[in-house]
Amino acid sequence: GAVVSQHPSRVICKSGTSVKIECRSLDFQATTMFWYRQFPKQSLMLMATSNEGSKATYEQGVEKDKFLINHASLTLSTLTVTSAHPEDSSFYICSTRSGFEQYFGPGTRLTVT
Amino acid sequence: TQLLEQSPQFLSIQEGENLTVYCNSSSVFSSLQWYRQEPGEGPVLLVTVVTGGEVKKLKRLTFQFGDARKDSSLHITAAQPGDTGLYLCAGDSQGAQKLVFGQGTRLTINP
């Protein structure tokens, strides 16, 4: 299956600052990547679909101005959490798709203090 | 909105017992995936089922896709402590290429 990496694996930031999370598809070119958020003891919630060379598609209720997504190349998508608040603390996971199957990165634990 | 109801949400059993996790929906899915997730890590794909009625086996794990492609089950035989984890089913909505996740089943196998 596809190999997906994320950086950083953990980040702690102060309220009001911005944080950038990188997602890389290591072994194939991904025109589409997906960003999920997972709160403790809950399942994954799709935030947005990242499309290479065009604007991301956001799920209902997800603020596009707060969660900026850039998919500038076929192997890299970034998620920037702007003006972070403690309620943005969560586990953020990206994934790529190959045929029917979706492969996930190892996740980024964001803690906003 | 397509929903996947996964049950049970929590299951704690003794080593050696058998168990089944269910994933049900009123919607038809073009495919369904099962994932296992360890704490602090991303989900790892276990299997993808595509054809109605399909059965796939992965060692002691048996996955079945319903004939109507609306439901699926995961059966584990002779559970072992290493099977402990969060199991997630996810359906691929037809035409949308977006996964819809179930709530997850947190499985604990006690030695």
PDB file of C-alpha atoms in Angstrom, chain A:
ATOM      1  CA  GLY A   1       0.000   0.000   0.000  1.00  0.00           C
ATOM      2  CA  ALA A   2       0.848   3.660  -0.224  1.00  0.00           C
ATOM      3  CA  VAL A   3       3.220   5.176   2.306  1.00  0.00           C
ATOM      4  CA  VAL A   4       2.212   8.477   3.857  1.00  0.00           C
ATOM      5  CA  SER A   5       4.271  10.559   6.257  1.00  0.00           C
ATOM      6  CA  GLN A   6       3.332  13.496   8.429  1.00  0.00           C
ATOM      7  CA  HIS A   7       5.399  16.143  10.138  1.00  0.00           C
ATOM      8  CA  PRO A   8       5.516  17.004  12.922  1.00  0.00           C
ATOM      9  CA  SER A   9       4.204  14.049  14.900  1.00  0.00           C
ATOM     10  CA  ARG A  10       3.527  16.270  17.893  1.00  0.00           C
ATOM     11  CA  VAL A  11       3.295  20.014  18.297  1.00  0.00           C
ATOM     12  CA  ILE A  12       2.440  22.278  21.199  1.00  0.00           C
ATOM     13  CA  CYS A  13       1.617  25.881  20.450  1.00  0.00           C
ATOM     14  CA  LYS A  14       0.227  28.876  22.264  1.00  0.00           C
ATOM     15  CA  SER A  15      -3.269  30.139  21.728  1.00  0.00           C
ATOM     16  CA  GLY A  16      -3.420  32.653  18.881  1.00  0.00           C
ATOM     17  CA  THR A  17      -0.473  31.289  16.932  1.00  0.00           C
ATOM     18  CA  SER A  18      -0.544  29.302  13.687  1.00  0.00           C
ATOM     19  CA  VAL A  19       0.707  25.782  13.110  1.00  0.00           C
ATOM     20  CA  LYS A  20       1.545  24.058   9.840  1.00  0.00           C
ATOM     21  CA  ILE A  21       1.267  20.290   9.400  1.00  0.00           C
ATOM     22  CA  GLU A  22       2.824  18.568   6.388  1.00  0.00           C
ATOM     23  CA  CYS A  23       1.563  15.431   4.700  1.00  0.00           C
ATOM     24  CA  ARG A  24       3.715  13.636   2.138  1.00  0.00           C
ATOM     25  CA  SER A  25       2.897  10.785  -0.188  1.00  0.00           C
ATOM     26  CA  LEU A  26       6.212   8.951  -0.363  1.00  0.00           C
ATOM     27  CA  ASP A  27       5.729   6.359  -3.066  1.00  0.00           C
ATOM     28  CA  PHE A  28       3.159   7.664  -5.503  1.00  0.00           C
ATOM     29  CA  GLN A  29       1.789  10.893  -6.854  1.00  0.00           C
ATOM     30  CA  ALA A  30      -1.395  11.919  -5.114  1.00  0.00           C
ATOM     31  CA  THR A  31      -3.665  14.353  -6.899  1.00  0.00           C
ATOM     32  CA  THR A  32      -6.022  14.143  -3.946  1.00  0.00           C
ATOM     33  CA  MET A  33      -5.295  14.002  -0.243  1.00  0.00           C
ATOM     34  CA  PHE A  34      -7.716  13.990   2.659  1.00  0.00           C
ATOM     35  CA  TRP A  35      -7.456  15.680   6.046  1.00  0.00           C
ATOM     36  CA  TYR A  36      -9.186  14.194   9.072  1.00  0.00           C
ATOM     37  CA  ARG A  37      -9.508  15.205  12.699  1.00  0.00           C
ATOM     38  CA  GLN A  38      -9.945  12.769  15.546  1.00  0.00           C
ATOM     39  CA  PHE A  39     -10.906  13.740  19.086  1.00  0.00           C
ATOM     40  CA  PRO A  40     -10.101  11.410  21.997  1.00  0.00           C
ATOM     41  CA  LYS A  41     -12.097   8.198  21.982  1.00  0.00           C
ATOM     42  CA  GLN A  42     -13.901   9.192  18.800  1.00  0.00           C
ATOM     43  CA  SER A  43     -13.787   8.160  15.178  1.00  0.00           C
ATOM     44  CA  LEU A  44     -12.275  10.097  12.299  1.00  0.00           C
ATOM     45  CA  MET A  45     -14.066  13.135  10.915  1.00  0.00           C
ATOM     46  CA  LEU A  46     -13.263  14.300   7.398  1.00  0.00           C
ATOM     47  CA  MET A  47     -12.331  17.980   7.390  1.00  0.00           C
ATOM     48  CA  ALA A  48     -11.426  18.616   3.774  1.00  0.00           C
ATOM     49  CA  THR A  49     -10.294  17.140   0.500  1.00  0.00           C
ATOM     50  CA  SER A  50      -7.076  18.605  -0.834  1.00  0.00           C
ATOM     51  CA  ASN A  51      -6.731  18.815  -4.609  1.00  0.00           C
ATOM     52  CA  GLU A  52      -3.379  19.357  -6.309  1.00  0.00           C
ATOM     53  CA  GLY A  53      -3.282  22.664  -8.106  1.00  0.00           C
ATOM     54  CA  SER A  54      -6.748  23.791  -7.072  1.00  0.00           C
ATOM     55  CA  LYS A  55      -8.735  24.818  -4.036  1.00  0.00           C
ATOM     56  CA  ALA A  56      -9.539  22.371  -1.297  1.00  0.00           C
ATOM     57  CA  THR A  57     -13.080  21.185  -0.720  1.00  0.00           C
ATOM     58  CA  TYR A  58     -14.185  21.637   2.879  1.00  0.00           C
ATOM     59  CA  GLU A  59     -16.800  19.612   4.738  1.00  0.00           C
ATOM     60  CA  GLN A  60     -19.795  21.351   6.192  1.00  0.00           C
ATOM     61  CA  GLY A  61     -18.963  23.141   9.418  1.00  0.00           C
ATOM     62  CA  VAL A  62     -15.213  23.341   8.787  1.00  0.00           C
ATOM     63  CA  GLU A  63     -13.938  26.916   8.542  1.00  0.00           C
ATOM     64  CA  LYS A  64     -11.820  27.254   5.440  1.00  0.00           C
ATOM     65  CA  ASP A  65     -10.207  30.481   6.684  1.00  0.00           C
ATOM     66  CA  LYS A  66      -9.119  28.795   9.878  1.00  0.00           C
ATOM     67  CA  PHE A  67      -7.854  25.549   8.382  1.00  0.00           C
ATOM     68  CA  LEU A  68      -5.813  26.546   5.350  1.00  0.00           C
ATOM     69  CA  ILE A  69      -4.938  23.745   2.969  1.00  0.00           C
ATOM     70  CA  ASN A  70      -2.317  23.943   0.262  1.00  0.00           C
ATOM     71  CA  HIS A  71      -1.616  21.108  -2.170  1.00  0.00           C
ATOM     72  CA  ALA A  72       1.185  22.573  -4.234  1.00  0.00           C
ATOM     73  CA  SER A  73       2.686  19.344  -5.539  1.00  0.00           C
ATOM     74  CA  LEU A  74       1.679  15.747  -6.174  1.00  0.00           C
ATOM     75  CA  THR A  75       3.487  14.600  -3.055  1.00  0.00           C
ATOM     76  CA  LEU A  76       2.840  17.333  -0.511  1.00  0.00           C
ATOM     77  CA  SER A  77      -0.236  18.788   1.128  1.00  0.00           C
ATOM     78  CA  THR A  78      -0.137  21.134   4.102  1.00  0.00           C
ATOM     79  CA  LEU A  79      -2.731  22.042   6.699  1.00  0.00           C
ATOM     80  CA  THR A  80      -2.255  25.299   8.586  1.00  0.00           C
ATOM     81  CA  VAL A  81      -4.314  25.859  11.696  1.00  0.00           C
ATOM     82  CA  THR A  82      -4.519  29.630  12.005  1.00  0.00           C
ATOM     83  CA  SER A  83      -5.114  31.530  15.249  1.00  0.00           C
ATOM     84  CA  ALA A  84      -5.227  28.275  17.135  1.00  0.00           C
ATOM     85  CA  HIS A  85      -7.436  27.887  20.188  1.00  0.00           C
ATOM     86  CA  PRO A  86      -7.435  25.167  22.848  1.00  0.00           C
ATOM     87  CA  GLU A  87     -10.527  23.624  21.242  1.00  0.00           C
ATOM     88  CA  ASP A  88      -8.430  22.989  18.115  1.00  0.00           C
ATOM     89  CA  SER A  89      -6.351  20.532  20.118  1.00  0.00           C
ATOM     90  CA  SER A  90      -6.823  17.204  18.383  1.00  0.00           C
ATOM     91  CA  PHE A  91      -5.189  14.435  16.382  1.00  0.00           C
ATOM     92  CA  TYR A  92      -4.918  15.440  12.728  1.00  0.00           C
ATOM     93  CA  ILE A  93      -4.479  12.681  10.160  1.00  0.00           C
ATOM     94  CA  CYS A  94      -3.991  12.892   6.411  1.00  0.00           C
ATOM     95  CA  SER A  95      -4.529  10.185   3.834  1.00  0.00           C
ATOM     96  CA  THR A  96      -4.073   9.432   0.179  1.00  0.00           C
ATOM     97  CA  ARG A  97      -6.149   7.286  -2.093  1.00  0.00           C
ATOM     98  CA  SER A  98      -5.171   4.540  -4.503  1.00  0.00           C
ATOM     99  CA  GLY A  99      -8.115   2.967  -6.259  1.00  0.00           C
ATOM    100  CA  PHE A 100     -10.633   1.836  -3.669  1.00  0.00           C
ATOM    101  CA  GLU A 101      -8.157   2.022  -0.848  1.00  0.00           C
ATOM    102  CA  GLN A 102      -7.157   4.887   1.374  1.00  0.00           C
ATOM    103  CA  TYR A 103      -3.884   4.953   3.283  1.00  0.00           C
ATOM    104  CA  PHE A 104      -3.325   7.094   6.338  1.00  0.00           C
ATOM    105  CA  GLY A 105      -0.388   8.968   7.744  1.00  0.00           C
ATOM    106  CA  PRO A 106       0.765   8.442  11.331  1.00  0.00           C
ATOM    107  CA  GLY A 107      -1.050  11.554  12.543  1.00  0.00           C
ATOM    108  CA  THR A 108      -0.068  14.815  14.238  1.00  0.00           C
ATOM    109  CA  ARG A 109      -1.022  15.493  17.824  1.00  0.00           C
ATOM    110  CA  LEU A 110      -1.736  19.211  18.218  1.00  0.00           C
ATOM    111  CA  THR A 111      -1.999  20.709  21.688  1.00  0.00           C
ATOM    112  CA  VAL A 112      -2.922  24.361  22.003  1.00  0.00           C
ATOM    113  CA  THR A 113      -2.193  25.897  25.398  1.00  0.00           C
TER     114      THR A 113
END
